Every structure is written in structure tokens, then in C-alpha cells.
Amino acid sequence: MIESLFVLSPTGKVIIEKHWHELIPRRVVDYFNEQVSKAMTEGEDVTREDVLPIIASPKYQLINVYRDGLTYLSPVTKEVDPMMVFEFLHRIPDILQEYFGQVSETVIKENFVTVYQLLEEMMDDGFPLTTEPNSLKEIVPAPNILNKVVTTLGATTSVSTRKMPHGMSNLPWRKAGVKYNSNEIFFDIVEEIDAIVDSTGKAVSCEAHGTIQTNSRLSGMPDLTLSFVNPRLVDDCSFHQSVRFNKWESDKVLSFVPPDGHFRLMSYRVNLPSQQNLPIQVKPSINIGANGAKFDITVSLRSTDGKPVENIVLTLPLHKSTTTLTAQCNVGQYMFDPVGKVLRWDVGKIVPRERAPVISGSFGFGSASDAAANAGYNIGVEFLINSHSLSGLKVDVLKLFNESYKPYKGVRTMTKAGRYQVRA
């Protein structure tokens, strides 16, 4: 069971505290913050995302999820399925985003009452109960101006801020009586590439993590079957609870009754071969001297099916002894952070058959020049390619049962960099 929940701000302060069993003291949060700070100071390239998802304390196992600058922390003492805890912790920001549009410290503070009502309905005696947005919205209404005014003034009103569900269907993720003038459903296939590439452009490791985000605006109780051109490409799949898993196992098709609105239909992983042609190639050259170094970085397109690559950003963390940097680039603009010792090059957009972006320059060392000379340099790469799927996964046919109308189907694909690193 899940005993307690703490939602922490970017600075580690408690924003939300909820206990379903015994009261867990806040000093466990202090211990957690100390361990996070310790982990982030152990290496120069360690970020908050690199902190272990489970941290052991003398009494508790601290299961934590970090999203959008906020930490969702659940200390557990008894034996519990950790994946259940992770799924619940991830579901909390998903629900908050569904209610408020965005999740931040300010948004949570402005909607304390609604957030606590949601947590009360989502968990019963330490076990997840109601975690589907459509069911929750039947119980806890989304905040409006009247609710906020009443909450701020502490006044009473004849308008209830909490209502009992009505018109519920037999499916907890879909409400009954949904009607639209125009029936349509949209699928967004988004793939993130995690790769480590050596200085010659060869992929040391490469895999794609994909999600199929869906926006359903269909009337009634539609029963859908979605098939793919090449479904056996994907591995390690996880599905929305509406998907009939046996149908996927036997026929590799997704059979489901969709929730109303936005939801994640499926997530998957694709192991890409080492000879996979990556969308872009980064060629770094860093020549270390006695008191500094000269560098030259070139970016070129490789395999994008003729699509332009957008939002290209390269970051080069330098040694902490770096004191000065001068550079020039033929495309975009660069910025050097003298405090964090990071060079950031905002390339922008590259169109096929255009000139290759190049940045060149030099940087100088202060003290500890020997350590700087022997330090390894890794370039972080960000990019975005619309209408492109690196894995090759494509939607084939969408069939509808149980309703007489013919829905409009829209499919978009997008590939972007996840943890994409080039060794210099």
C-alpha cells in the first residue's frame, strides 16, 4: 500500500502533504533532499533526472518521480509493488495537467482544495481507486471562477464543489452519453531517440522510446481496432487499460473502447541497429593545447526522408577550470555560460541541401590545466523532425464497431532527441 505522498517544489520544499495511514514525519523529506544534493555533486554531468528513483533511508524506501521541476515522493515501509507506486505517482501530474492545463508550484498553490479532493478520490486506504480523468471529473469538478472566489473568501455557496457521479458507464475510463457533431480521433506518434555516438558518427548505443498520444472525440460507445503496417518492430509495450491485451498478443492489433478526450494509448521501445542511419551527424574536433584548446563542430543531415530538422541545439559542457571562450558560427547563435562553463549553440532549422552549420573557436584554461586537458568532452544534441518516424512504425487501418458513423482519423508522427550524446 501507499502510505504517504509529498509533492516537493524545485527547491525541495513541501507543497502538498497527504497521509493515508500513519503520519510520516517531514524529516524524511530533509533526508531525501540531502541524498539528492549529494548525488548531484558526485559528477559534473549529473542532473536531477539522473538521481535514483528509489533511495534507501534507515527506515523507508523513498520512491520518487521527477516531472516538470516537481518531485512526487512516496516513502514506503512495507513490502509493496514498486511499479504500482511509480504508476500512481506518474498518474498524479497527468491528472493535474488534465484539470489545470499545466503543472507547476504556482498552479498547485492556487488550486489546493481541488488537488486535495483529487488525492482523496484517487486513493482509498493506501490503494489506487479512481485514477481515470473522466471518472474523476464526475466526482470532482474542474475549478472555475466561482469555485476559486468561494475558496479564497472561505464563503459558503449553494453550488456544490463536489458532486456524486451520474450517468456513469460500465467502463471506468469512459463516461456515458458522449455526443459530438463531428466524430474524429487523432493519433500522435512521438518517438524520442536515446543514443551515444562516437566522434566518427557511429552509434555506440541507440534506441527509440515511442508513445501514441490520442485525442478521441467520438460519440456513443465506439469499439475501435487499430492496426499497424509493421507492428513487430516494437518491443516492451505498455498500454492504456482500455486496450485488450490478448488481442495484441494474438493479432498485433489494438482493440479498445477509447476514453473521451486526451490519453496515452500506448508506449513502446525499439532497439535500433548499430548501423542505423541517425537523422543528423555531429562531427566534433577538439585539439587540446598547453593552456587551452581549439574546437570545430559541424552539423549535417543524414537520413530524414527529405524532412527539415528543427529546434537544433548543441550544448558542450567544458571543464570547470575554463576561463575564456571565443567562437564564431555561420548559422544560428551561441552563448557561453561563464558560471556553469557550458557552451550552447542554437542552430535552429536545417533544410536538406543547405550549407552545413559550423561553429569554431577556442577556450582557455586557468588553473588545473592538466586535468582540463585530460577531461572527456561530450556534446548534448537536441532536435525535432515533424512527419518522420525513425523506427518506421506506421498506422494502417482504423475500424469502428458498435456505432454507425464513420469517424475522421488523423495521424501525425514526430521524432525528437531524448538523451542524445556525441563523444568528442
XYZ file of C-alpha atoms in Angstrom, residues 174-423:
250
model
C -15.361 6.472 -20.410
C -18.452 8.397 -19.381
C -21.870 7.639 -20.851
C -23.846 9.835 -23.192
C -20.941 11.405 -25.095
C -22.133 13.251 -28.224
C -20.257 15.186 -30.910
C -21.452 16.834 -34.106
C -18.201 15.852 -35.804
C -16.742 12.483 -34.846
C -12.954 12.400 -35.107
C -9.924 10.807 -33.493
C -6.284 11.868 -33.719
C -3.131 9.835 -33.129
C 0.269 11.430 -32.462
C 3.201 9.013 -32.738
C 6.092 10.654 -30.872
C 9.499 8.965 -30.742
C 12.480 10.049 -28.641
C 15.948 8.847 -29.618
C 18.399 7.900 -26.893
C 21.831 7.484 -28.443
C 25.535 7.601 -27.722
C 27.561 8.414 -30.829
C 31.336 8.397 -31.152
C 33.355 11.122 -32.879
C 33.260 9.244 -36.231
C 29.456 9.265 -36.295
C 28.983 5.584 -35.409
C 26.252 4.784 -32.895
C 27.620 3.053 -29.801
C 24.062 2.541 -28.496
C 20.775 3.633 -29.956
C 17.115 3.045 -29.131
C 13.836 4.843 -29.629
C 11.156 5.316 -26.981
C 7.768 5.987 -28.510
C 4.300 6.950 -27.352
C 0.981 7.116 -29.165
C -0.939 10.084 -27.765
C -4.614 10.060 -28.674
C -7.359 12.659 -28.733
C -10.750 10.987 -29.065
C -13.871 12.970 -29.925
C -16.271 10.150 -30.712
C -19.953 9.852 -29.816
C -21.582 6.955 -28.034
C -19.607 3.870 -27.078
C -17.266 3.215 -30.032
C -15.263 -0.015 -30.154
C -12.090 0.535 -32.192
C -9.485 -1.708 -33.779
C -6.224 -0.051 -34.833
C -3.717 -1.975 -36.949
C -0.154 -1.099 -37.975
C 1.844 -1.723 -41.146
C 4.781 -3.198 -39.212
C 3.740 -3.898 -35.590
C 6.536 -6.396 -34.859
C 9.082 -3.573 -34.850
C 8.087 -2.527 -31.353
C 9.075 -4.107 -28.053
C 8.431 -3.586 -24.320
C 4.931 -2.259 -24.927
C 2.630 -0.844 -22.277
C -0.978 0.097 -22.903
C -3.852 2.139 -21.607
C -6.166 -0.028 -19.535
C -8.806 0.153 -22.269
C -6.653 -1.959 -24.627
C -7.466 -5.675 -24.829
C -4.057 -7.203 -24.279
C -4.973 -10.679 -25.578
C -5.876 -9.187 -28.942
C -2.463 -7.553 -29.195
C -0.708 -10.763 -28.193
C -2.509 -12.843 -30.815
C -3.015 -10.460 -33.764
C -0.762 -7.436 -33.028
C -3.714 -5.035 -33.266
C -5.023 -2.565 -30.685
C -8.640 -3.257 -29.761
C -10.172 -0.764 -27.317
C -13.051 1.471 -26.311
C -11.342 4.871 -26.023
C -11.739 7.358 -23.187
C -13.181 10.702 -24.138
C -10.507 13.334 -24.759
C -6.730 13.089 -24.463
C -4.982 9.928 -23.277
C -1.855 7.859 -23.907
C -2.892 4.805 -25.868
C 0.450 3.019 -25.946
C 4.145 3.376 -25.189
C 6.897 1.206 -26.613
C 10.624 0.798 -27.181
C 12.516 -0.017 -30.373
C 16.084 -1.286 -30.370
C 17.752 0.334 -33.362
C 20.666 -1.490 -35.046
C 24.163 -0.081 -34.625
C 24.327 0.661 -38.357
C 21.117 2.687 -38.132
C 21.371 5.963 -40.033
C 20.664 8.645 -37.464
C 18.853 11.816 -38.601
C 21.789 14.159 -38.090
C 25.545 13.817 -37.802
C 27.669 15.928 -35.489
C 31.404 15.989 -36.255
C 33.383 17.460 -33.340
C 37.098 18.200 -33.309
C 38.766 19.427 -30.102
C 42.536 19.932 -30.075
C 43.929 20.414 -26.572
C 46.975 22.654 -26.103
C 49.068 23.719 -23.133
C 46.764 26.476 -21.850
C 43.623 25.944 -23.867
C 42.027 24.239 -26.835
C 40.702 24.880 -30.325
C 37.434 23.325 -31.378
C 35.415 22.872 -34.538
C 31.893 21.345 -34.702
C 29.971 20.606 -37.907
C 26.328 19.519 -38.145
C 24.940 17.782 -41.230
C 21.749 15.911 -42.157
C 21.848 12.189 -42.873
C 18.556 10.276 -43.001
C 15.413 12.388 -42.662
C 13.408 11.349 -45.768
C 13.828 14.879 -47.086
C 12.281 16.444 -43.974
C 13.884 19.530 -42.372
C 15.289 19.226 -38.860
C 14.115 21.928 -36.461
C 14.996 23.235 -32.999
C 18.590 22.014 -33.190
C 20.566 22.898 -30.077
C 24.063 21.705 -29.159
C 25.465 22.012 -25.636
C 29.138 21.452 -24.823
C 29.950 21.320 -21.086
C 33.555 22.439 -20.535
C 35.954 21.780 -17.702
C 35.385 23.867 -14.578
C 38.825 25.481 -14.993
C 37.784 27.089 -18.312
C 38.097 30.870 -18.060
C 37.528 32.289 -21.546
C 35.843 31.274 -24.783
C 35.667 32.897 -28.198
C 33.781 31.419 -31.147
C 32.053 32.165 -34.413
C 29.305 30.284 -36.251
C 27.839 30.546 -39.744
C 24.308 29.551 -38.694
C 22.323 30.434 -35.572
C 23.830 31.954 -32.457
C 25.845 30.754 -29.498
C 26.102 31.632 -25.819
C 28.745 30.773 -23.246
C 27.766 30.489 -19.584
C 30.872 31.535 -17.618
C 29.373 30.237 -14.357
C 28.180 26.822 -15.492
C 31.042 26.540 -18.049
C 28.658 25.469 -20.833
C 28.689 26.452 -24.496
C 25.199 26.456 -26.014
C 24.794 26.696 -29.787
C 21.247 27.338 -31.023
C 21.403 26.189 -34.652
C 17.683 26.435 -35.383
C 16.444 24.761 -38.552
C 18.374 22.847 -41.226
C 16.840 22.138 -44.633
C 18.282 19.377 -46.856
C 20.898 20.531 -49.380
C 21.607 23.734 -47.477
C 25.077 24.617 -46.198
C 26.239 22.702 -43.144
C 26.262 24.700 -39.895
C 29.740 25.102 -38.395
C 30.981 26.627 -35.169
C 34.675 27.064 -34.412
C 36.677 28.833 -31.755
C 38.935 28.369 -28.775
C 38.762 28.336 -24.991
C 41.421 28.879 -22.356
C 42.219 27.155 -19.080
C 43.092 28.738 -15.798
C 44.467 26.557 -13.048
C 44.282 22.746 -13.250
C 45.128 22.825 -16.951
C 46.397 19.229 -16.792
C 43.029 17.985 -15.536
C 41.227 20.010 -18.212
C 43.468 18.587 -20.913
C 42.663 15.024 -19.867
C 38.940 15.607 -19.407
C 36.485 13.985 -21.798
C 34.071 16.185 -23.725
C 30.536 15.158 -24.653
C 28.114 17.167 -26.760
C 24.409 17.066 -25.959
C 22.136 17.308 -29.006
C 18.510 18.388 -29.248
C 16.395 18.337 -32.414
C 12.882 17.820 -33.747
C 11.659 16.282 -37.027
C 7.971 16.520 -37.897
C 6.241 13.880 -40.056
C 9.067 11.408 -39.512
C 9.316 8.130 -37.590
C 12.808 6.737 -37.097
C 11.551 3.254 -36.203
C 9.285 3.099 -39.249
C 6.108 2.398 -37.252
C 3.038 3.399 -39.304
C -0.712 3.277 -38.708
C -2.550 1.154 -41.258
C -6.309 0.844 -40.698
C -8.779 2.039 -38.065
C -12.032 0.073 -37.827
C -15.061 1.116 -35.773
C -17.679 -1.206 -34.323
C -20.799 -0.672 -32.219
C -21.599 2.705 -33.893
C -22.983 3.569 -37.338
C -20.978 6.731 -38.174
C -17.612 6.843 -39.959
C -15.057 8.837 -37.948
C -12.296 11.046 -39.303
C -8.846 9.688 -38.476
C -5.789 11.927 -38.233
C -2.240 10.625 -37.747
C 0.902 12.682 -37.085
C 4.428 11.463 -36.458
C 7.327 13.250 -34.806
C 10.897 12.285 -33.934
C 12.946 14.204 -31.387
C 16.124 13.772 -29.404
C 15.944 12.272 -25.952
C 19.311 11.596 -24.308
C 21.389 12.105 -27.426
C 25.093 12.466 -26.791
C 28.126 12.746 -29.094
C 31.568 11.982 -27.768
